[in-house]
């Protein structure tokens, strides 16, 4: 069966510090991968998606970037965090030909 | 952007059926209706999806009106663990890639 991992589970970072969140998927190959952010009390906002290694599409301009160095690895990064980057970050995957997205447990980021 | 309308909150007594409505009056012929839920501080969980026929699985039933402009998610015997935010999403099917837009959803409160 397929599983998706995210780490760390929680993170507290000062403003201006770098960020690296990692997501890995097991039990499948060539998945579509996604990064979402959920601000407190809000819906999910799609940040990035990837259909293959090295292929990244950005949904909204922001202080974040994404990379996909391996087929089942998706990384969310920032060089300098802003207070507005605080939120719940979710990674998801889906099969290319199927509809459902499956979400990871999320990382709760607090920028102070 | 989200193309669905849902009530912000609903209450349901434990053991009773929970009927969650969703309006998607501008849905196109190639768009599916998906339902997800998000329990507090967890990643969203896929529930069910459909195109035009009613669907049922081990979690819920999805009733889509004949004109496809609205749908209802039915949890037949709600439990306290079903307390969550429920998202109704319409999404076209694109081969090789899919994208979901999550709105604000309906907060379902199951009460003892």
Short mmCIF file of N, CA, C and O in Angstrom, two decimals, chain A residues 35 45-49 57-62, chain B residues 97 99-101:
data_model
loop_
_atom_site.label_atom_id
_atom_site.label_comp_id
_atom_site.label_asym_id
_atom_site.label_seq_id
_atom_site.Cartn_x
_atom_site.Cartn_y
_atom_site.Cartn_z
N UNK A 35 2.19 20.57 -3.02
CA UNK A 35 2.32 21.26 -1.74
C UNK A 35 1.15 22.22 -1.58
O UNK A 35 0.85 23.01 -2.48
N UNK A 45 -4.68 26.13 0.23
CA UNK A 45 -4.21 26.85 -0.94
C UNK A 45 -3.13 26.02 -1.62
O UNK A 45 -2.11 25.68 -0.99
N UNK A 46 -3.32 25.72 -2.91
CA UNK A 46 -2.32 24.98 -3.65
C UNK A 46 -1.12 25.89 -3.92
O UNK A 46 -1.28 26.99 -4.46
N UNK A 47 0.08 25.43 -3.55
CA UNK A 47 1.30 26.22 -3.73
C UNK A 47 2.08 25.77 -4.97
O UNK A 47 2.44 26.57 -5.81
N UNK A 48 2.39 24.48 -5.02
CA UNK A 48 3.20 23.92 -6.10
C UNK A 48 2.66 22.55 -6.48
O UNK A 48 2.07 21.86 -5.65
N UNK A 49 2.91 22.16 -7.73
CA UNK A 49 2.65 20.80 -8.12
C UNK A 49 3.73 20.33 -9.07
O UNK A 49 4.40 21.14 -9.72
N UNK A 57 5.61 23.37 -11.02
CA UNK A 57 4.74 24.48 -11.41
C UNK A 57 4.29 25.21 -10.16
O UNK A 57 3.92 24.57 -9.17
N UNK A 58 4.35 26.53 -10.20
CA UNK A 58 3.96 27.35 -9.06
C UNK A 58 2.58 27.92 -9.28
O UNK A 58 2.28 28.43 -10.37
N UNK A 59 1.75 27.83 -8.26
CA UNK A 59 0.39 28.35 -8.39
C UNK A 59 0.30 29.82 -8.01
O UNK A 59 -0.50 30.55 -8.58
N UNK A 60 1.05 30.22 -7.02
CA UNK A 60 0.98 31.61 -6.55
C UNK A 60 2.39 32.11 -6.30
O UNK A 60 3.23 31.38 -5.80
N UNK A 61 2.65 33.38 -6.67
CA UNK A 61 3.99 33.95 -6.38
C UNK A 61 4.15 34.14 -4.89
O UNK A 61 3.23 34.56 -4.21
N UNK A 62 5.31 33.79 -4.37
CA UNK A 62 5.49 33.84 -2.93
C UNK A 62 6.95 33.70 -2.58
O UNK A 62 7.80 33.63 -3.45
N UNK B 97 -2.72 14.83 -15.17
CA UNK B 97 -2.59 15.83 -14.13
C UNK B 97 -3.97 16.17 -13.60
O UNK B 97 -4.94 16.17 -14.33
N UNK B 99 -5.96 18.87 -10.50
CA UNK B 99 -5.79 19.99 -9.57
C UNK B 99 -7.08 20.16 -8.79
O UNK B 99 -8.15 20.13 -9.36
N UNK B 100 -6.93 20.33 -7.50
CA UNK B 100 -8.08 20.53 -6.63
C UNK B 100 -8.04 21.93 -6.02
O UNK B 100 -6.97 22.41 -5.65
N UNK B 101 -9.18 22.54 -5.93
CA UNK B 101 -9.29 23.80 -5.20
C UNK B 101 -10.19 23.57 -3.99
O UNK B 101 -11.35 23.22 -4.13
#
